[in-house]
Amino acid sequence: MDHLGKDIPKLGFGLMRLPMIGSEVDIEQTKTMVDLFLSNGFTYFDTAYGYIDGKSEEAARTCIVDRYPRESFQLATKLPAWAVGTAEEAKKMLATSLKRTNAGYFDFYLLHSLGSGRTEVFEKFGMWDFVMEQKAKGVLKHIGFSMHDTAEGLDEVLTRHPEAEFVQLQINYRDWESETVQSRKCHEVAMKHKKPVIIMEPVKGGSLANLPQPAADILRAVNPDVSLSSWAMRYAASLEGVITVLSGMSTPEQMRDNIATMRAFSPITGEEREALERVNRALSALPSVPCTECRYCVKDCPAGIDIPGVLAAVNTVYGVPEVGVPTS
């Protein structure tokens, strides 16, 4: 498939789970990670208007935009129109993102997290026309959207909006046949519409890098010399029509592991795919509560409960990997 972004290296740096010092981004460690990433030939950075309350976009400026030639990397961000009450407020988000990042333009611009009732907010506010206008002005190079919804919902959006150039989807080997996430079905819909895919949550919030021992032993029996997260990254990158695979890395060690995997990338083999299917069967036998630690629920919780932490504790009791740990 000859598609948009086919020449972009297949590891993308997701700036959602940056290293932190208290409530602030650890800028020096982030710079170290950015330097590792770019020096090894990778170029795609992904942030969003709301990540870390705007501090992610600000860190993108300090650690990337102010330190490297603009043409040497791609920068993506996202607009969550559903987070405000009017079209005017929603449209101002783009100006805020441009100011925070000082990027001048965005290579990839996404309407953020379509699905359920959020989809109609973008229609009501005229956001599709807005991003097309901004693309015509050169402020946005490519427009698309991210989505957590059913394949049917994805098909409806792509049918209604063929102007979307790409879609960002949650895809990983654990969710491939999930009836809630529907990774396989959503990927098939994107391919039907000839829309390339940016993959998010390939390691499912880090949980696929922290498998319980019975599942981990299956993969280590096949290859004891690679990390568990490398299996998930390669699985995602092996799919058709992939622009890049995002990883929300929090430490230089995670960065080095992903670089080692993706610089010498080789597609998943038949034997490896069968091993992953056995891992899925082993995990399905354990009770668990899925969580990717996006923390959107925490932000909206009136009691301020650390919901991902509670779910991680529940899953740990049952021997399930501690979900939500941003290891890759």
Short mmCIF file of C-alpha atoms in Angstrom, two decimals, residues 30-264:
data_model
loop_
_atom_site.label_atom_id
_atom_site.label_comp_id
_atom_site.label_asym_id
_atom_site.label_seq_id
_atom_site.Cartn_x
_atom_site.Cartn_y
_atom_site.Cartn_z
CA THR A 30 13.12 14.68 27.98
CA LYS A 31 15.88 16.42 26.01
CA THR A 32 18.07 13.33 26.44
CA MET A 33 15.29 11.15 25.07
CA VAL A 34 14.59 13.49 22.16
CA ASP A 35 18.29 13.49 21.28
CA LEU A 36 18.41 9.68 21.34
CA PHE A 37 15.30 9.47 19.20
CA LEU A 38 16.41 11.90 16.49
CA SER A 39 20.03 10.77 16.40
CA ASN A 40 18.83 7.26 15.57
CA GLY A 41 16.81 8.41 12.57
CA PHE A 42 13.31 8.64 14.07
CA THR A 43 11.32 11.79 13.42
CA TYR A 44 7.63 11.65 14.48
CA PHE A 45 6.46 13.33 17.69
CA ASP A 46 2.87 13.16 18.97
CA THR A 47 1.34 15.49 21.54
CA ALA A 48 -2.11 16.99 22.21
CA TYR A 49 -3.73 20.16 23.48
CA GLY A 50 -4.66 18.49 26.77
CA TYR A 51 -1.65 16.29 27.49
CA ILE A 52 -0.23 17.06 30.94
CA ASP A 53 -2.50 20.12 31.07
CA GLY A 54 -0.71 21.70 28.11
CA LYS A 55 2.78 21.06 29.47
CA SER A 56 3.39 18.39 26.83
CA GLU A 57 3.06 20.93 24.00
CA GLU A 58 5.27 23.36 25.92
CA ALA A 59 7.88 20.62 26.39
CA ALA A 60 7.74 19.94 22.65
CA ARG A 61 8.82 23.52 22.06
CA THR A 62 11.63 23.48 24.64
CA CYS A 63 12.99 20.04 23.84
CA ILE A 64 12.37 19.76 20.09
CA VAL A 65 11.27 22.89 18.22
CA ASP A 66 13.77 25.27 19.84
CA ARG A 67 16.67 22.83 19.37
CA TYR A 68 16.26 21.26 15.93
CA PRO A 69 15.54 22.51 12.39
CA ARG A 70 11.78 22.45 11.82
CA GLU A 71 12.08 20.37 8.67
CA SER A 72 13.99 17.61 10.50
CA PHE A 73 10.96 16.19 12.32
CA GLN A 74 7.19 15.79 12.13
CA LEU A 75 5.04 17.20 14.94
CA ALA A 76 1.45 16.12 15.51
CA THR A 77 -1.07 17.51 17.97
CA LYS A 78 -4.78 17.15 18.63
CA LEU A 79 -7.84 19.34 19.22
CA PRO A 80 -10.46 18.14 21.78
CA ALA A 81 -13.49 20.22 20.78
CA TRP A 82 -15.68 18.31 23.25
CA ALA A 83 -13.71 19.83 26.17
CA VAL A 84 -15.22 23.31 25.64
CA GLY A 85 -18.67 24.78 25.17
CA THR A 86 -18.51 26.75 21.93
CA ALA A 87 -17.09 26.56 18.42
CA GLU A 88 -15.12 29.74 19.04
CA GLU A 89 -13.40 28.22 22.06
CA ALA A 90 -12.64 25.05 20.14
CA LYS A 91 -11.09 26.91 17.21
CA LYS A 92 -8.90 28.94 19.57
CA MET A 93 -7.26 25.70 20.66
CA LEU A 94 -5.25 25.59 17.44
CA ALA A 95 -3.83 29.06 18.09
CA THR A 96 -2.96 28.01 21.63
CA SER A 97 -1.19 24.88 20.40
CA LEU A 98 0.78 26.93 17.85
CA LYS A 99 1.78 29.39 20.57
CA ARG A 100 2.79 26.69 23.05
CA THR A 101 4.90 24.79 20.53
CA ASN A 102 6.12 27.69 18.37
CA ALA A 103 6.09 25.09 15.60
CA GLY A 104 4.75 27.41 12.87
CA TYR A 105 2.66 24.56 11.47
CA PHE A 106 1.68 21.01 12.34
CA ASP A 107 2.61 18.14 10.05
CA PHE A 108 -0.28 16.02 11.31
CA TYR A 109 -3.31 17.56 13.03
CA LEU A 110 -5.98 15.45 14.62
CA LEU A 111 -9.51 15.99 15.81
CA HIS A 112 -9.05 14.34 19.18
CA SER A 113 -10.85 11.22 20.40
CA LEU A 114 -13.92 10.89 18.23
CA GLY A 115 -16.46 8.33 19.34
CA SER A 116 -19.76 8.20 21.15
CA GLY A 117 -21.27 11.68 21.63
CA ARG A 118 -17.90 13.39 21.06
CA THR A 119 -18.13 12.81 17.32
CA GLU A 120 -21.16 15.06 16.95
CA VAL A 121 -19.49 17.93 18.81
CA PHE A 122 -17.00 18.27 15.96
CA GLU A 123 -19.90 18.36 13.49
CA LYS A 124 -21.86 20.90 15.54
CA PHE A 125 -18.85 23.23 15.86
CA GLY A 126 -17.91 22.98 12.15
CA MET A 127 -14.46 21.66 13.00
CA TRP A 128 -14.02 19.70 9.77
CA ASP A 129 -14.46 22.84 7.69
CA PHE A 130 -12.16 24.69 10.08
CA VAL A 131 -9.25 22.27 9.73
CA MET A 132 -9.68 22.17 5.95
CA GLU A 133 -9.43 25.98 5.90
CA GLN A 134 -6.29 25.85 8.02
CA LYS A 135 -4.80 23.22 5.76
CA ALA A 136 -5.42 25.48 2.75
CA LYS A 137 -3.49 28.21 4.57
CA GLY A 138 -0.53 25.87 5.17
CA VAL A 139 -0.95 25.90 8.95
CA LEU A 140 -1.79 22.19 8.85
CA LYS A 141 -0.07 19.82 6.45
CA HIS A 142 -2.26 16.73 6.96
CA ILE A 143 -5.56 16.34 8.81
CA GLY A 144 -7.11 13.30 10.45
CA PHE A 145 -8.56 12.14 13.73
CA SER A 146 -8.05 9.78 16.62
CA MET A 147 -10.84 7.50 17.72
CA HIS A 148 -11.82 5.07 20.45
CA ASP A 149 -15.01 3.49 19.16
CA THR A 150 -16.45 0.59 17.23
CA ALA A 151 -15.56 -0.26 13.67
CA GLU A 152 -19.10 0.76 12.71
CA GLY A 153 -18.55 4.21 14.22
CA LEU A 154 -15.24 4.53 12.41
CA ASP A 155 -16.83 3.55 9.12
CA GLU A 156 -19.52 6.22 9.57
CA VAL A 157 -16.95 8.97 10.15
CA LEU A 158 -14.74 7.96 7.22
CA THR A 159 -17.77 7.71 4.94
CA ARG A 160 -18.96 11.16 6.02
CA HIS A 161 -15.50 12.71 5.88
CA PRO A 162 -13.37 11.37 3.03
CA GLU A 163 -11.21 14.50 3.46
CA ALA A 164 -9.60 12.82 6.49
CA GLU A 165 -6.15 11.74 5.33
CA PHE A 166 -5.36 9.30 8.15
CA VAL A 167 -6.74 7.89 11.39
CA GLN A 168 -5.12 7.14 14.74
CA LEU A 169 -6.33 3.93 16.39
CA GLN A 170 -5.65 1.81 19.45
CA ILE A 171 -4.13 -1.37 18.05
CA ASN A 172 -2.20 -4.10 19.86
CA TYR A 173 -2.13 -7.87 19.88
CA ARG A 174 -4.19 -8.06 23.08
CA ASP A 175 -7.01 -5.91 21.65
CA TRP A 176 -6.88 -7.39 18.15
CA GLU A 177 -10.01 -9.51 18.62
CA SER A 178 -11.49 -7.46 21.49
CA GLU A 179 -15.19 -6.79 21.06
CA THR A 180 -14.85 -3.45 22.87
CA VAL A 181 -11.66 -2.02 21.34
CA GLN A 182 -12.08 -3.88 18.02
CA SER A 183 -8.52 -3.33 16.83
CA ARG A 184 -8.76 -5.76 13.91
CA LYS A 185 -12.15 -4.58 12.75
CA CYS A 186 -11.14 -0.91 12.96
CA HIS A 187 -7.92 -1.57 11.03
CA GLU A 188 -9.92 -3.34 8.34
CA VAL A 189 -12.29 -0.37 8.06
CA ALA A 190 -9.36 2.04 7.68
CA MET A 191 -7.86 -0.13 4.95
CA LYS A 192 -11.25 -0.35 3.20
CA HIS A 193 -11.31 3.45 3.04
CA LYS A 194 -7.63 3.51 2.01
CA LYS A 195 -6.67 5.57 5.07
CA PRO A 196 -3.24 4.94 6.62
CA VAL A 197 -3.07 4.39 10.34
CA ILE A 198 -1.08 5.86 13.21
CA ILE A 199 -1.07 3.27 15.96
CA MET A 200 -1.51 4.28 19.59
CA GLU A 201 -1.33 2.05 22.69
CA PRO A 202 0.70 -0.70 20.96
CA VAL A 203 1.88 -1.89 24.39
CA LYS A 204 -1.53 -1.23 25.97
CA GLY A 205 -0.39 1.36 28.47
CA GLY A 206 2.67 -0.70 29.34
CA SER A 207 0.74 -3.80 30.41
CA LEU A 208 2.16 -5.89 27.54
CA ALA A 209 5.66 -5.07 28.79
CA ASN A 210 4.78 -6.47 32.24
CA LEU A 211 3.16 -9.80 31.52
CA PRO A 212 2.47 -12.34 34.29
CA GLN A 213 5.07 -15.06 34.35
CA PRO A 214 3.08 -17.80 32.55
CA ALA A 215 2.46 -15.47 29.59
CA ALA A 216 5.98 -14.02 29.64
CA ASP A 217 7.48 -17.51 29.64
CA ILE A 218 5.72 -18.28 26.35
CA LEU A 219 7.52 -15.41 24.61
CA ARG A 220 10.85 -15.99 26.33
CA ALA A 221 10.81 -19.60 25.17
CA VAL A 222 10.70 -18.33 21.59
CA ASN A 223 13.27 -15.54 22.07
CA PRO A 224 14.84 -14.96 25.50
CA ASP A 225 17.00 -12.07 24.28
CA VAL A 226 14.36 -9.43 23.54
CA SER A 227 12.06 -7.37 25.76
CA LEU A 228 8.38 -8.18 26.10
CA SER A 229 7.48 -4.75 24.78
CA SER A 230 9.42 -5.42 21.57
CA TRP A 231 6.92 -8.14 20.65
CA ALA A 232 4.06 -5.65 20.88
CA MET A 233 5.89 -2.96 18.92
CA ARG A 234 6.80 -5.35 16.10
CA TYR A 235 3.28 -6.76 15.96
CA ALA A 236 1.83 -3.29 15.43
CA ALA A 237 4.48 -2.19 12.93
CA SER A 238 3.93 -5.35 10.86
CA LEU A 239 0.41 -4.32 9.88
CA GLU A 240 -0.56 -2.89 6.49
CA GLY A 241 -0.80 0.87 5.97
CA VAL A 242 1.03 2.03 9.09
CA ILE A 243 2.41 5.58 9.23
CA THR A 244 4.12 5.06 12.59
CA VAL A 245 3.70 3.27 15.91
CA LEU A 246 3.54 5.60 18.91
CA SER A 247 5.19 4.73 22.18
CA GLY A 248 4.67 6.83 25.30
CA MET A 249 8.19 6.50 26.65
CA SER A 250 9.09 7.85 30.10
CA THR A 251 12.78 6.95 30.47
CA PRO A 252 15.91 6.79 28.28
CA GLU A 253 16.01 3.04 28.93
CA GLN A 254 12.58 2.59 27.35
CA MET A 255 13.72 4.74 24.46
CA ARG A 256 16.85 2.64 23.91
CA ASP A 257 14.84 -0.58 23.97
CA ASN A 258 12.36 0.68 21.38
CA ILE A 259 15.15 2.05 19.20
CA ALA A 260 16.92 -1.32 19.28
CA THR A 261 13.68 -3.01 18.22
CA MET A 262 12.66 -0.61 15.49
CA ARG A 263 16.05 0.19 13.96
CA ALA A 264 16.49 -3.49 13.19
#
